[in-house]
mmCIF file of N, CA and C in Angstrom:
data_model
loop_
_atom_site.group_PDB
_atom_site.id
_atom_site.type_symbol
_atom_site.label_atom_id
_atom_site.label_comp_id
_atom_site.label_asym_id
_atom_site.label_seq_id
_atom_site.Cartn_x
_atom_site.Cartn_y
_atom_site.Cartn_z
ATOM 1 N N UNK A 61 33.524 52.213 70.354
ATOM 2 C CA UNK A 61 32.107 52.058 70.084
ATOM 3 C C UNK A 61 31.818 52.627 68.695
ATOM 4 N N UNK A 62 30.956 51.971 67.939
ATOM 5 C CA UNK A 62 30.654 52.426 66.583
ATOM 6 C C UNK A 62 29.727 53.634 66.598
ATOM 7 N N UNK A 63 29.685 54.343 65.476
ATOM 8 C CA UNK A 63 28.769 55.483 65.333
ATOM 9 C C UNK A 63 27.325 55.054 65.572
ATOM 10 N N UNK A 64 26.960 53.887 65.046
ATOM 11 C CA UNK A 64 25.583 53.408 65.182
ATOM 12 C C UNK A 64 25.232 53.150 66.639
ATOM 13 N N UNK A 65 26.134 52.549 67.391
ATOM 14 C CA UNK A 65 25.841 52.266 68.796
ATOM 15 C C UNK A 65 25.822 53.527 69.637
ATOM 16 N N UNK A 66 26.713 54.449 69.364
ATOM 17 C CA UNK A 66 26.702 55.735 70.066
ATOM 18 C C UNK A 66 25.394 56.462 69.789
ATOM 19 N N UNK A 67 24.966 56.482 68.536
ATOM 20 C CA UNK A 67 23.712 57.131 68.168
ATOM 21 C C UNK A 67 22.523 56.430 68.823
ATOM 22 N N UNK A 68 22.574 55.109 68.959
ATOM 23 C CA UNK A 68 21.495 54.366 69.609
ATOM 24 C C UNK A 68 21.361 54.790 71.068
ATOM 25 N N UNK A 69 22.459 54.960 71.750
ATOM 26 C CA UNK A 69 22.431 55.399 73.144
ATOM 27 C C UNK A 69 21.793 56.783 73.248
ATOM 28 N N UNK A 70 22.174 57.687 72.369
ATOM 29 C CA UNK A 70 21.604 59.039 72.371
ATOM 30 C C UNK A 70 20.106 58.984 72.072
ATOM 31 N N UNK A 71 19.703 58.177 71.078
ATOM 32 C CA UNK A 71 18.289 58.058 70.734
ATOM 33 C C UNK A 71 17.489 57.519 71.917
ATOM 34 N N UNK A 72 18.007 56.520 72.589
ATOM 35 C CA UNK A 72 17.326 55.952 73.762
ATOM 36 C C UNK A 72 17.198 57.005 74.854
ATOM 37 N N UNK A 73 18.280 57.726 75.106
ATOM 38 C CA UNK A 73 18.263 58.774 76.137
ATOM 39 C C UNK A 73 17.212 59.847 75.854
ATOM 40 N N UNK A 74 16.966 60.119 74.564
ATOM 41 C CA UNK A 74 16.013 61.158 74.173
ATOM 42 C C UNK A 74 14.631 60.608 73.834
ATOM 43 N N UNK A 75 14.430 59.311 73.987
ATOM 44 C CA UNK A 75 13.149 58.698 73.686
ATOM 45 C C UNK A 75 12.788 58.732 72.214
ATOM 46 N N UNK A 76 13.797 58.819 71.338
ATOM 47 C CA UNK A 76 13.563 58.892 69.898
ATOM 48 C C UNK A 76 13.469 57.481 69.312
ATOM 49 N N UNK A 77 12.401 57.191 68.560
ATOM 50 C CA UNK A 77 12.301 55.882 67.921
ATOM 51 C C UNK A 77 13.440 55.670 66.929
ATOM 52 N N UNK A 78 14.011 54.486 66.951
ATOM 53 C CA UNK A 78 15.124 54.167 66.067
ATOM 54 C C UNK A 78 15.195 52.659 65.878
ATOM 55 N N UNK A 79 15.797 52.250 64.776
ATOM 56 C CA UNK A 79 16.001 50.829 64.498
ATOM 57 C C UNK A 79 17.474 50.614 64.200
ATOM 58 N N UNK A 80 18.047 49.594 64.835
ATOM 59 C CA UNK A 80 19.426 49.220 64.581
ATOM 60 C C UNK A 80 19.421 48.128 63.509
ATOM 61 N N UNK A 81 20.086 48.395 62.386
ATOM 62 C CA UNK A 81 20.188 47.445 61.279
ATOM 63 C C UNK A 81 21.583 46.837 61.340
ATOM 64 N N UNK A 82 21.655 45.511 61.388
ATOM 65 C CA UNK A 82 22.952 44.840 61.505
ATOM 66 C C UNK A 82 23.068 43.726 60.469
ATOM 67 N N UNK A 83 24.239 43.602 59.879
ATOM 68 C CA UNK A 83 24.520 42.476 58.994
ATOM 69 C C UNK A 83 24.892 41.298 59.887
ATOM 70 N N UNK A 84 24.114 40.228 59.792
ATOM 71 C CA UNK A 84 24.368 39.079 60.660
ATOM 72 C C UNK A 84 25.077 37.934 59.948
ATOM 73 N N UNK A 85 25.004 37.921 58.608
ATOM 74 C CA UNK A 85 25.675 36.869 57.862
ATOM 75 C C UNK A 85 26.023 37.382 56.470
ATOM 76 N N UNK A 86 27.173 37.004 55.980
ATOM 77 C CA UNK A 86 27.594 37.374 54.633
ATOM 78 C C UNK A 86 27.810 36.101 53.830
ATOM 79 N N UNK A 87 27.142 36.041 52.691
ATOM 80 C CA UNK A 87 27.327 34.920 51.768
ATOM 81 C C UNK A 87 27.934 35.469 50.499
ATOM 82 N N UNK A 88 29.125 35.031 50.145
ATOM 83 C CA UNK A 88 29.794 35.534 48.955
ATOM 84 C C UNK A 88 30.470 36.865 49.219
ATOM 85 N N UNK A 89 30.630 37.630 48.161
ATOM 86 C CA UNK A 89 31.311 38.918 48.244
ATOM 87 C C UNK A 89 30.356 39.986 48.760
ATOM 88 N N UNK A 90 30.832 40.811 49.684
ATOM 89 C CA UNK A 90 30.010 41.879 50.253
ATOM 90 C C UNK A 90 30.911 43.040 50.662
ATOM 91 N N UNK A 91 30.349 44.263 50.678
ATOM 92 C CA UNK A 91 31.174 45.421 51.022
ATOM 93 C C UNK A 91 31.552 45.491 52.512
ATOM 94 N N UNK A 92 30.769 44.853 53.378
ATOM 95 C CA UNK A 92 31.048 44.905 54.814
ATOM 96 C C UNK A 92 30.895 43.513 55.415
ATOM 97 N N UNK A 93 31.433 43.329 56.616
ATOM 98 C CA UNK A 93 31.423 42.028 57.259
ATOM 99 C C UNK A 93 30.256 41.903 58.252
ATOM 100 N N UNK A 94 29.986 40.665 58.659
ATOM 101 C CA UNK A 94 28.966 40.422 59.680
ATOM 102 C C UNK A 94 29.309 41.218 60.929
ATOM 103 N N UNK A 95 28.287 41.766 61.565
ATOM 104 C CA UNK A 95 28.475 42.590 62.757
ATOM 105 C C UNK A 95 28.453 44.079 62.460
ATOM 106 N N UNK A 96 28.533 44.448 61.185
ATOM 107 C CA UNK A 96 28.455 45.846 60.801
ATOM 108 C C UNK A 96 27.028 46.344 61.026
ATOM 109 N N UNK A 97 26.898 47.564 61.568
ATOM 110 C CA UNK A 97 25.556 48.061 61.903
ATOM 111 C C UNK A 97 25.401 49.531 61.554
ATOM 112 N N UNK A 98 24.127 49.940 61.426
ATOM 113 C CA UNK A 98 23.783 51.350 61.286
ATOM 114 C C UNK A 98 22.478 51.584 62.025
ATOM 115 N N UNK A 99 22.292 52.787 62.507
ATOM 116 C CA UNK A 99 21.072 53.163 63.201
ATOM 117 C C UNK A 99 20.241 54.032 62.269
ATOM 118 N N UNK A 100 18.947 53.750 62.205
ATOM 119 C CA UNK A 100 18.043 54.506 61.341
ATOM 120 C C UNK A 100 16.968 55.148 62.205
ATOM 121 N N UNK A 101 16.797 56.472 62.050
ATOM 122 C CA UNK A 101 15.705 57.196 62.697
ATOM 123 C C UNK A 101 14.810 57.751 61.589
ATOM 124 N N UNK A 102 13.768 58.467 61.977
ATOM 125 C CA UNK A 102 12.885 59.069 60.978
ATOM 126 C C UNK A 102 13.615 60.032 60.049
ATOM 127 N N UNK A 103 14.653 60.698 60.563
ATOM 128 C CA UNK A 103 15.290 61.772 59.805
ATOM 129 C C UNK A 103 16.771 61.583 59.520
ATOM 130 N N UNK A 104 17.386 60.538 60.079
ATOM 131 C CA UNK A 104 18.840 60.407 59.924
ATOM 132 C C UNK A 104 19.274 58.952 59.964
ATOM 133 N N UNK A 105 20.506 58.719 59.519
ATOM 134 C CA UNK A 105 21.159 57.425 59.683
ATOM 135 C C UNK A 105 22.540 57.670 60.268
ATOM 136 N N UNK A 106 23.009 56.707 61.021
ATOM 137 C CA UNK A 106 24.326 56.790 61.654
ATOM 138 C C UNK A 106 25.042 55.483 61.386
ATOM 139 N N UNK A 107 26.251 55.580 60.848
ATOM 140 C CA UNK A 107 26.981 54.398 60.448
ATOM 141 C C UNK A 107 26.565 53.983 59.046
ATOM 142 N N UNK A 108 27.109 52.870 58.574
ATOM 143 C CA UNK A 108 26.800 52.370 57.240
ATOM 144 C C UNK A 108 26.952 50.862 57.228
ATOM 145 N N UNK A 109 26.135 50.210 56.412
ATOM 146 C CA UNK A 109 26.299 48.770 56.228
ATOM 147 C C UNK A 109 26.892 48.487 54.851
ATOM 148 N N UNK A 110 27.405 49.512 54.203
ATOM 149 C CA UNK A 110 28.120 49.316 52.955
ATOM 150 C C UNK A 110 27.614 50.103 51.778
ATOM 151 N N UNK A 111 26.524 50.834 51.952
ATOM 152 C CA UNK A 111 26.014 51.657 50.851
ATOM 153 C C UNK A 111 25.250 50.852 49.824
ATOM 154 N N UNK A 112 24.959 51.494 48.726
ATOM 155 C CA UNK A 112 24.302 50.836 47.608
ATOM 156 C C UNK A 112 22.879 50.396 47.890
ATOM 157 N N UNK A 113 22.424 49.468 47.065
ATOM 158 C CA UNK A 113 21.048 48.979 47.104
ATOM 159 C C UNK A 113 20.690 48.349 48.454
ATOM 160 N N UNK A 114 21.590 47.556 49.011
ATOM 161 C CA UNK A 114 21.320 46.914 50.308
ATOM 162 C C UNK A 114 21.029 47.956 51.383
ATOM 163 N N UNK A 115 21.872 48.960 51.480
ATOM 164 C CA UNK A 115 21.684 49.985 52.500
ATOM 165 C C UNK A 115 20.402 50.782 52.245
ATOM 166 N N UNK A 116 20.128 51.141 51.000
ATOM 167 C CA UNK A 116 18.926 51.902 50.686
ATOM 168 C C UNK A 116 17.676 51.113 51.083
ATOM 169 N N UNK A 117 17.638 49.823 50.738
ATOM 170 C CA UNK A 117 16.474 48.991 51.095
ATOM 171 C C UNK A 117 16.342 48.835 52.607
ATOM 172 N N UNK A 118 17.463 48.669 53.285
ATOM 173 C CA UNK A 118 17.432 48.529 54.746
ATOM 174 C C UNK A 118 16.880 49.803 55.391
ATOM 175 N N UNK A 119 17.317 50.971 54.914
ATOM 176 C CA UNK A 119 16.808 52.238 55.454
ATOM 177 C C UNK A 119 15.317 52.380 55.179
ATOM 178 N N UNK A 120 14.895 52.030 53.970
ATOM 179 C CA UNK A 120 13.487 52.127 53.604
ATOM 180 C C UNK A 120 12.629 51.234 54.509
ATOM 181 N N UNK A 121 13.039 50.000 54.696
ATOM 182 C CA UNK A 121 12.279 49.066 55.544
ATOM 183 C C UNK A 121 12.254 49.534 56.996
ATOM 184 N N UNK A 122 13.396 50.031 57.481
ATOM 185 C CA UNK A 122 13.446 50.504 58.859
ATOM 186 C C UNK A 122 12.501 51.692 59.061
ATOM 187 N N UNK A 123 12.490 52.600 58.117
ATOM 188 C CA UNK A 123 11.598 53.773 58.245
ATOM 189 C C UNK A 123 10.126 53.382 58.133
ATOM 190 N N UNK A 124 9.827 52.388 57.326
ATOM 191 C CA UNK A 124 8.446 51.884 57.254
ATOM 192 C C UNK A 124 8.045 51.285 58.606
ATOM 193 N N UNK A 125 8.955 50.584 59.240
ATOM 194 C CA UNK A 125 8.676 49.957 60.536
ATOM 195 C C UNK A 125 8.534 50.986 61.656
ATOM 196 N N UNK A 126 9.226 52.117 61.502
ATOM 197 C CA UNK A 126 9.120 53.164 62.529
ATOM 198 C C UNK A 126 7.740 53.789 62.499
#
């Protein structure tokens, strides 16, 4: 089980709001493959979708949605 999925189970068990961010399609060159995921909470992230600008924007959007 990935870090993101393990963290999602813990967040659910504790009633903590969280968003699972997953790469569903890759077009061209990318640091990670489809199916890669990370969990974002108000204060932490678990797992990685490859770092850089994509990951930063994904975390920002997830936290805005929370």
